[in-house]
Coordinates of C-alpha atoms in Angstrom, one line a residue:
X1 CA 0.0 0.0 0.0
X2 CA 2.7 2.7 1.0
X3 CA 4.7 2.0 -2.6
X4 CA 1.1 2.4 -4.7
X5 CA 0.6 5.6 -2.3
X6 CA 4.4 6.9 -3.4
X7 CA 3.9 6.1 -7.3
X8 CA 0.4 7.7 -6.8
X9 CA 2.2 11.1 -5.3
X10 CA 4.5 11.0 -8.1
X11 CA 2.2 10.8 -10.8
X12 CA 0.6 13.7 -9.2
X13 CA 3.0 16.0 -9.0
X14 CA 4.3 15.4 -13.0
X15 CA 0.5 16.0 -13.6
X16 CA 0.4 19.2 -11.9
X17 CA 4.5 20.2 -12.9
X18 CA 3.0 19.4 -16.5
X19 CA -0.1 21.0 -16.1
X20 CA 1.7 24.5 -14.8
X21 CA 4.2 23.7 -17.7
X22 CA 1.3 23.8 -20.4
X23 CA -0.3 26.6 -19.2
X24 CA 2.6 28.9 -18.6
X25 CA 3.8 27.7 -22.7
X26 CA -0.2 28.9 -23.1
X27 CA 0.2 31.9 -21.1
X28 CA 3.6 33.6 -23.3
X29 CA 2.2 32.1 -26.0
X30 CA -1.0 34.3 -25.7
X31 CA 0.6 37.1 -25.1
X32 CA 2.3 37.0 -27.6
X33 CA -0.4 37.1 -29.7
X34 CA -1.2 39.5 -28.4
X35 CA 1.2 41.9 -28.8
X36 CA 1.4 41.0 -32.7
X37 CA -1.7 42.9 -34.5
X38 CA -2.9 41.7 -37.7
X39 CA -5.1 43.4 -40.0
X40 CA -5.8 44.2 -43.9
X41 CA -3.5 47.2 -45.5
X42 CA -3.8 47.7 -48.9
X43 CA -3.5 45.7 -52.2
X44 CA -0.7 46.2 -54.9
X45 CA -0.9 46.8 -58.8
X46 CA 0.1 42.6 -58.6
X47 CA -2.8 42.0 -56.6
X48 CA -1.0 40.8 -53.6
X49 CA -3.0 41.5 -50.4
X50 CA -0.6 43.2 -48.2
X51 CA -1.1 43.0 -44.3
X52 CA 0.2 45.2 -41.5
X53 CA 1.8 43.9 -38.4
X54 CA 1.8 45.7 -35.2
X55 CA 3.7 45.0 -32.7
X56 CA 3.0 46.2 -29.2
X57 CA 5.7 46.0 -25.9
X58 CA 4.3 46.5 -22.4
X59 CA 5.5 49.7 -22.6
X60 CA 2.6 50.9 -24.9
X61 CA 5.4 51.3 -27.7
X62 CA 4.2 50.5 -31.2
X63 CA 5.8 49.2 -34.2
X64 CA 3.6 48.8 -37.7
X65 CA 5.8 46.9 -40.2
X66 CA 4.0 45.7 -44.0
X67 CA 4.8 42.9 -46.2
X68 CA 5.3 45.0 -48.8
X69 CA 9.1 45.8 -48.7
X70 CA 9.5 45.1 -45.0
X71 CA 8.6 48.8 -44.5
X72 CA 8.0 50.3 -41.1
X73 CA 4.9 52.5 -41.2
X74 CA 4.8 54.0 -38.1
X75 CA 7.2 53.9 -35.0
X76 CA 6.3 55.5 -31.5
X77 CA 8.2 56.9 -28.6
X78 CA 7.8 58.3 -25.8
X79 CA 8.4 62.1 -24.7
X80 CA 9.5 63.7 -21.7
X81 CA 5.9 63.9 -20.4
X82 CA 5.2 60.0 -21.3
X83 CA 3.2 61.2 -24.8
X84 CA 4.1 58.2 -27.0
X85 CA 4.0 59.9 -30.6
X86 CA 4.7 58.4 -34.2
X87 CA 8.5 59.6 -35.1
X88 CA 9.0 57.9 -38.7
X89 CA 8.0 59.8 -41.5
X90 CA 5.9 57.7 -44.0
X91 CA 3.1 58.2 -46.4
X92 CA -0.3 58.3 -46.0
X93 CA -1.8 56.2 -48.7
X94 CA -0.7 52.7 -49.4
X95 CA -0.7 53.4 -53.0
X96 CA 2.5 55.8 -52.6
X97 CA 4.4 52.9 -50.6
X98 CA 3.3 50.1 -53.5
X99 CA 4.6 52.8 -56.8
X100 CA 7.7 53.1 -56.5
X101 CA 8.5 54.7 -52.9
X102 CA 10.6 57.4 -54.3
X103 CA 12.2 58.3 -51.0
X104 CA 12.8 54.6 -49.4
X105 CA 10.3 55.6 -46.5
X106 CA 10.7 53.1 -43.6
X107 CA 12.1 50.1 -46.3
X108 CA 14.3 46.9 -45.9
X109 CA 16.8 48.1 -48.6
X110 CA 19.0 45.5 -50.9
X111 CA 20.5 43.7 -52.2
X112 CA 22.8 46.3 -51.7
X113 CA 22.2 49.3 -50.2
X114 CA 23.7 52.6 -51.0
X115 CA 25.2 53.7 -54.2
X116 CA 27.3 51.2 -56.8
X117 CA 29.8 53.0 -59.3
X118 CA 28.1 53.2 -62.7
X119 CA 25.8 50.2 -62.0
X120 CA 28.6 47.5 -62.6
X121 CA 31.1 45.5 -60.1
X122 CA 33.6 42.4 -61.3
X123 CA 33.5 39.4 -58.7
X124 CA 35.7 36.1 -59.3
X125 CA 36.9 37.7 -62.9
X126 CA 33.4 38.6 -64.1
X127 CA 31.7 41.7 -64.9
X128 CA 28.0 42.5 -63.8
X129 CA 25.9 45.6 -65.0
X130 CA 22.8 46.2 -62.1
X131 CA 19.8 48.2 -62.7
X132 CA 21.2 51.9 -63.8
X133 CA 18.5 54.0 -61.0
X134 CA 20.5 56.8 -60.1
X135 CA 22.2 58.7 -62.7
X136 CA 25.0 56.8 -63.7
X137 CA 24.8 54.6 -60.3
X138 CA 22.6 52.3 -59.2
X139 CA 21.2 53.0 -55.7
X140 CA 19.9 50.8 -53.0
X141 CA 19.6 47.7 -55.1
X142 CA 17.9 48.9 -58.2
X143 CA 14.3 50.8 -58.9
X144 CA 12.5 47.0 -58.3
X145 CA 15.0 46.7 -54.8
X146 CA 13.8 44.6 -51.9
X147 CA 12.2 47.8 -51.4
X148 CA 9.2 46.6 -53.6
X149 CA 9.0 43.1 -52.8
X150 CA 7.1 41.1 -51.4
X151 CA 7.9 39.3 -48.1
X152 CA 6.9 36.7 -46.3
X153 CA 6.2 37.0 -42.5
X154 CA 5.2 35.1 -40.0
X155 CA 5.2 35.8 -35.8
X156 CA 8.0 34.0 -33.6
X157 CA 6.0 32.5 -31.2
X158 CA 8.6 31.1 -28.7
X159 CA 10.5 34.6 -28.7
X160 CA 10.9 36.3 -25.6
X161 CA 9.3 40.1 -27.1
X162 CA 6.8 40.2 -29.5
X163 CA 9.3 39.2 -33.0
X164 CA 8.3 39.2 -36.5
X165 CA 10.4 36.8 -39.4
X166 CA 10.3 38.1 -42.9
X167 CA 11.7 35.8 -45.4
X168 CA 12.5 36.3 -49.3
X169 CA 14.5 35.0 -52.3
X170 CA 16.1 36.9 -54.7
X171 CA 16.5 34.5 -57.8
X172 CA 20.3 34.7 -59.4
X173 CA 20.0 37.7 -62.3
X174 CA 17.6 39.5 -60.2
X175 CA 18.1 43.3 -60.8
X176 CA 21.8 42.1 -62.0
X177 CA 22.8 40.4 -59.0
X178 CA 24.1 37.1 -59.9
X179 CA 23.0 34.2 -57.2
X180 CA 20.0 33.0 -55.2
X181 CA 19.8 34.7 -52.3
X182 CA 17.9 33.6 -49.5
X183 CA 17.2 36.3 -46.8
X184 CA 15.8 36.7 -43.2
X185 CA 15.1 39.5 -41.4
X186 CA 14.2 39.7 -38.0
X187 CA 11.8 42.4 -36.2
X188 CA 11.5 42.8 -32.6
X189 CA 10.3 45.2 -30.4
X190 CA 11.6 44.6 -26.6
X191 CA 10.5 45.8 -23.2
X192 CA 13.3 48.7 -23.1
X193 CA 11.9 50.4 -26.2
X194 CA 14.4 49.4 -28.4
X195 CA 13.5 48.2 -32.2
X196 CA 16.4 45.7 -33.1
X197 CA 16.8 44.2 -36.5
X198 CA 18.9 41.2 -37.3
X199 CA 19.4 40.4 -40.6
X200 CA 21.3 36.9 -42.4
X201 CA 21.4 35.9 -46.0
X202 CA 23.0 32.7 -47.5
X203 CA 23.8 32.7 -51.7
X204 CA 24.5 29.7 -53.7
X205 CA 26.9 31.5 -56.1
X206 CA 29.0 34.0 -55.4
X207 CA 27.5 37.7 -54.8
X208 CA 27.7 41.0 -52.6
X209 CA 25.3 42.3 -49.8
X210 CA 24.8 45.0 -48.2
X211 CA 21.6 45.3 -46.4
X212 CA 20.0 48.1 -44.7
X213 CA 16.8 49.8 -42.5
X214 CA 15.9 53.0 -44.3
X215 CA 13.5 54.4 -42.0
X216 CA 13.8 58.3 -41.6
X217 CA 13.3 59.8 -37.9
X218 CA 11.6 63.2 -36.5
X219 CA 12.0 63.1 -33.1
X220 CA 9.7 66.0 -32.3
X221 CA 6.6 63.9 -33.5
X222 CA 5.6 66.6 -36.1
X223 CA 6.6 65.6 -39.7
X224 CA 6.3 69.5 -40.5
X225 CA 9.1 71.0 -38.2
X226 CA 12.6 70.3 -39.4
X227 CA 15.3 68.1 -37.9
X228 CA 17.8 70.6 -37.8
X229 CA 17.6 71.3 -33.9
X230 CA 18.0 67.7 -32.9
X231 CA 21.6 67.1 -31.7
X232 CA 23.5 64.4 -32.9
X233 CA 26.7 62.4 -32.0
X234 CA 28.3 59.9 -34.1
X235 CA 31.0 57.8 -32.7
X236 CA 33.7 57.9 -35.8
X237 CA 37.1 60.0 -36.7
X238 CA 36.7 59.6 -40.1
X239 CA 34.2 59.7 -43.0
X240 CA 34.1 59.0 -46.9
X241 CA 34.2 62.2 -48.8
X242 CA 32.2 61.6 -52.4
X243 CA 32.7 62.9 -55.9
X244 CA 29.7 64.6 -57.7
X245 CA 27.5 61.5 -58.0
X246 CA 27.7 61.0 -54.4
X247 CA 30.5 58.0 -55.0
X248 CA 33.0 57.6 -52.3
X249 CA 36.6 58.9 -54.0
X250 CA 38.4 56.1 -51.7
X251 CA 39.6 58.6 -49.4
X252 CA 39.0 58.1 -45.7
X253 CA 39.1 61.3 -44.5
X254 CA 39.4 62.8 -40.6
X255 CA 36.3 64.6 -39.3
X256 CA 38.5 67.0 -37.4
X257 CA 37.9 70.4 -37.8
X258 CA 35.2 69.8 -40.6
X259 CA 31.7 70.0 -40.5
X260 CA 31.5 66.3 -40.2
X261 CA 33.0 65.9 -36.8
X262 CA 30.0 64.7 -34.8
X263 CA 32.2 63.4 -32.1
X264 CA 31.1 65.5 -29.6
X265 CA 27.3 65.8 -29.6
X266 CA 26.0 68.7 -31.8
X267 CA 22.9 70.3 -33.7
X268 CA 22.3 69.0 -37.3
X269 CA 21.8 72.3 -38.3
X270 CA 25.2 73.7 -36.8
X271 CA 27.2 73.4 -39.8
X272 CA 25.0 72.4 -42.2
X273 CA 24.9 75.4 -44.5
X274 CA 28.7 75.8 -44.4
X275 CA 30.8 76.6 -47.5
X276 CA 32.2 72.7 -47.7
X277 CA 33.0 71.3 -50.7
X278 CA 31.2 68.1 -50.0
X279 CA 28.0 70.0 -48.2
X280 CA 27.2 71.3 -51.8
X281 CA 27.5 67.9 -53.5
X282 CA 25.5 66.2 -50.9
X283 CA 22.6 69.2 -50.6
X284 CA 23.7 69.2 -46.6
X285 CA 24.8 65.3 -45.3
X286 CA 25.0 62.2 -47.2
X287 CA 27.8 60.4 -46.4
X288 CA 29.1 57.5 -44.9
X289 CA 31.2 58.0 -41.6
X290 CA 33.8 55.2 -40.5
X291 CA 33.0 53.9 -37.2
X292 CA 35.0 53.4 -34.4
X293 CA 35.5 49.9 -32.8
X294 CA 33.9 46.5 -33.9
X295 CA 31.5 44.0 -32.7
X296 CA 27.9 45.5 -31.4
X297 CA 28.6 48.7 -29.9
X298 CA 26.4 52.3 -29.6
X299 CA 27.8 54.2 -32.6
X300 CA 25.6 57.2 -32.6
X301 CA 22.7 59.4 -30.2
X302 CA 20.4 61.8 -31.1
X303 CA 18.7 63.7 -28.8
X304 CA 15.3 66.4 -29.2
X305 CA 15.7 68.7 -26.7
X306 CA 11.8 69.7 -27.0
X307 CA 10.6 66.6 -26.6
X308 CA 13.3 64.9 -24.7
X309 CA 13.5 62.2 -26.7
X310 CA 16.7 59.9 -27.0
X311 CA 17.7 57.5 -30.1
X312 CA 21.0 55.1 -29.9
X313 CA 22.1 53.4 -32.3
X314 CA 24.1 50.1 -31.9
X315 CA 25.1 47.8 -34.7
X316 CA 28.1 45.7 -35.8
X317 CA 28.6 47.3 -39.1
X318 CA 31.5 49.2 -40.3
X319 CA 30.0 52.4 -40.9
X320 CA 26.6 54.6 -41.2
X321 CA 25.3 56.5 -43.9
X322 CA 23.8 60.1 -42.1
X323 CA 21.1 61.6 -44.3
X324 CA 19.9 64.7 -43.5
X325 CA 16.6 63.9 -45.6
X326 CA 18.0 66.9 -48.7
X327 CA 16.0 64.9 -51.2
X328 CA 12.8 65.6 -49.5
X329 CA 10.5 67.8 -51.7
X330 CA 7.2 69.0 -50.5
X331 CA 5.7 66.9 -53.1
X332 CA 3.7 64.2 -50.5
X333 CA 1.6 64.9 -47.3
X334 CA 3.2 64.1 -44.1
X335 CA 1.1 61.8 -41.3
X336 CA 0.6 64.8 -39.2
X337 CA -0.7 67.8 -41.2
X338 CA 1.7 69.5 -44.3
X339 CA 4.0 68.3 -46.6
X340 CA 7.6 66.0 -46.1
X341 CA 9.4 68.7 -46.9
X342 CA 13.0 70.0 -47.3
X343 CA 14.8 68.0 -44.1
X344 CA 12.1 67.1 -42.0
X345 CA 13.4 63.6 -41.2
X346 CA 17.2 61.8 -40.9
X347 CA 18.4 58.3 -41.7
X348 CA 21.0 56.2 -39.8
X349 CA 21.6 53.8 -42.4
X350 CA 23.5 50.8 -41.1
X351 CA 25.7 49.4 -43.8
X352 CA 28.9 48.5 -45.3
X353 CA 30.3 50.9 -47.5
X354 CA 29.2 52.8 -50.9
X355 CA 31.2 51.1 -54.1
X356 CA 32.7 48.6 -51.7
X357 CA 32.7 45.8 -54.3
X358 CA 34.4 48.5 -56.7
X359 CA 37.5 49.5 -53.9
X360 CA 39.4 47.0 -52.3
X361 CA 40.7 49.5 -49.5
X362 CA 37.3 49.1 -48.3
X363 CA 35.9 46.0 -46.1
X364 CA 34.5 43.5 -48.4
X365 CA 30.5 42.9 -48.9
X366 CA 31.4 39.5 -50.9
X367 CA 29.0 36.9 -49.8
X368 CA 29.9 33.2 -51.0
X369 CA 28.1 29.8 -50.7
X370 CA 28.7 27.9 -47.3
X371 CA 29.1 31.6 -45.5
X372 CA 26.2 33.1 -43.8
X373 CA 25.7 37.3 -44.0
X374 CA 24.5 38.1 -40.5
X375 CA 24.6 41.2 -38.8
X376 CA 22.5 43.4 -36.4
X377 CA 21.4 47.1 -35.7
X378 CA 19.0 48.2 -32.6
X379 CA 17.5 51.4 -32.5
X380 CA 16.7 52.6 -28.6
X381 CA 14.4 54.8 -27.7
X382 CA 14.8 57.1 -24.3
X383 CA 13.6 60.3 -22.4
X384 CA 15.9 63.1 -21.1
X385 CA 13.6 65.1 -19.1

């Protein structure tokens, strides 16, 4: 009698350590849920139905990201008051997202993002002309990009903060490119308000990647009101002066005593509109600085004094493309009243360098079979008050 009684206790007690088991997989699993909103967005000239995720921390903090180029819609942070406000600049109509995107608004950008020297690298002994989208340049992967396509996504539902996994293949000769290329991006929005992307990509023929978040930032949380007054520090002694078609000229060049020294935390605007040489041929910033260090590390803070919002940036990357949003032209209403106007919103574009598979002085962006491409960029939200 006393060993059934003993089995009998045990069996009890894996029922109940089972049962609790069960309920708190349930539990995380639900809440999960959620925190990822799904609902109907639009529908393409294609006809594919394009969905909008949202995903939601227990902050409050929102993220909206669409299948349609993996583009982030709308981002919120707080201010100093706790007034959690949209601070990515986007359209307001699908439509302008699905033709064409002319500015990159909120877009997973490849397969290689910034500028290529008259839209043609040579890997392994072999030339390849890309799609010709900027001049004499092609930018950001070509006019059909990942920008424009469409990716599968699907919730992670054993991840610790609400995660979203986009997945798409690039057939070999897409936009020029030779090889299949399989990528996976990676979305997730954690309990510290920070948005971190991690991105990987395996080829089974040689190729180069470069892949990047193009999402541009107003931390005031009114797309009318310039960016200007938000103060800025990037954590790099050098940056990549360009020639007239905004191609690096292989010189790595010291900040010091320039406008582009952002070492020590300063307004936008500051220097802007100073008689520099590279100023004029960028229309204000758009360059790449080289970044101090390796490995993940914070390589940049901007701060809105007005609204007391903070952003870091941390990646592994080499180096970051600052835009001060030159190419912006009044020609689209913003999500807040107006027009995206004239540097109302900056990138922090993540990436390897411009023309790196045209200079070898510059770290490579060759990706070949049996390698993986992974790398990873968080953006951090904050509150000075």
């Amino acid at each position: 009698m006393k060993k059934i009684s003993y089995n009998l206790i045990i069996f009890a007690l894996l029922c109940i350590f089972g049962c609790n088991k069960k309920e708190n997989n349930n539990q995380s699993q639900k809440e999960n849920m959620e925190n990822i909103q799904v609902s109907d967005y639009g529908v393409t000239a294609k006809g594919d139905s394009i969905k909008k995720y949202t995903l939601i921390n227990k902050n409050g903090m929102k993220v909206e990201i669409i299948n349609f180029g993996g583009i982030i819609t709308s981002l919120t942070a707080p201010d100093k008051n706790g007034t959690y406000e949209d601070v990515v600049l986007g359209f307001t109509k699908p439509e302008d997202y699905f033709n064409g995107n002319p500015y990159y608004f909120g877009a997973l950008i490849g397969r290689y993002g910034n500028r290529i020297a008259n839209a043609k690298f040579t890997l392994e002994g072999k030339t390849y002309d890309i799609d010709k989208n900027d001049g004499p340049n092609s930018l950001h992967g070509g006019k059909e990009g990942f920008h424009t396509k469409f990716w599968n996504i699907e919730s992670v539902k054993d991840a610790q903060f609400p995660t979203l996994k986009l997945t798409y293949t690039s057939e070999d000769g897409e936009q020029g490119y030779p090889g299949k290329l399989t990528t996976t991006v990676l979305y997730t929005l954690t309990d510290d308000n920070a948005l971190e992307i991690s991105y990987e990509a395996t080829t089974d023929k040689a190729t180069v990647v470069n892949l990047t978040q193009h999402s541009y930032f107003n931390l005031s949380g009114n797309f009318t009101k310039t960016i200007t007054d938000h103060e800025l520090q990037i954590n790099a002694d050098q940056f990549l002066p360009v020639n007239e078609t905004l191609i690096p000229t292989g010189e790595q060049k010291a900040v010091k005593g320039s406008p582009f020294d952002f070492t020590v935390s300063k307004q936008i605007g500051k220097d802007i509109n100073a008689a520099d040489d590279q100023l004029k041929k960028g229309k204000g910033y758009d360059h790449n600085w080289i970044l101090n260090g390796t490995g993940l590390r914070s390589i940049a803070k901007v701060y809105h004094p007005e609204s007391g919002r903070i952003m870091e940036v941390l990646t592994d990357q080499p180096g970051v493309q600052f835009y001060s949003g030159n190419f912006l032209d009044g020609k689209f209403d913003t999500k807040t009243g107006g027009k995206n106007e004239f540097r109302t919103g900056f990138c922090l574009e993540t990436q390897h360098f411009p023309d790196s598979p045209n200079q070898s002085s510059f770290p490579s962006s060759e990706l070949k079979p049996g390698q993986k491409y992974q790398t990873k960029t968080i953006y951090k939200f904050s509150v000075k008050k």
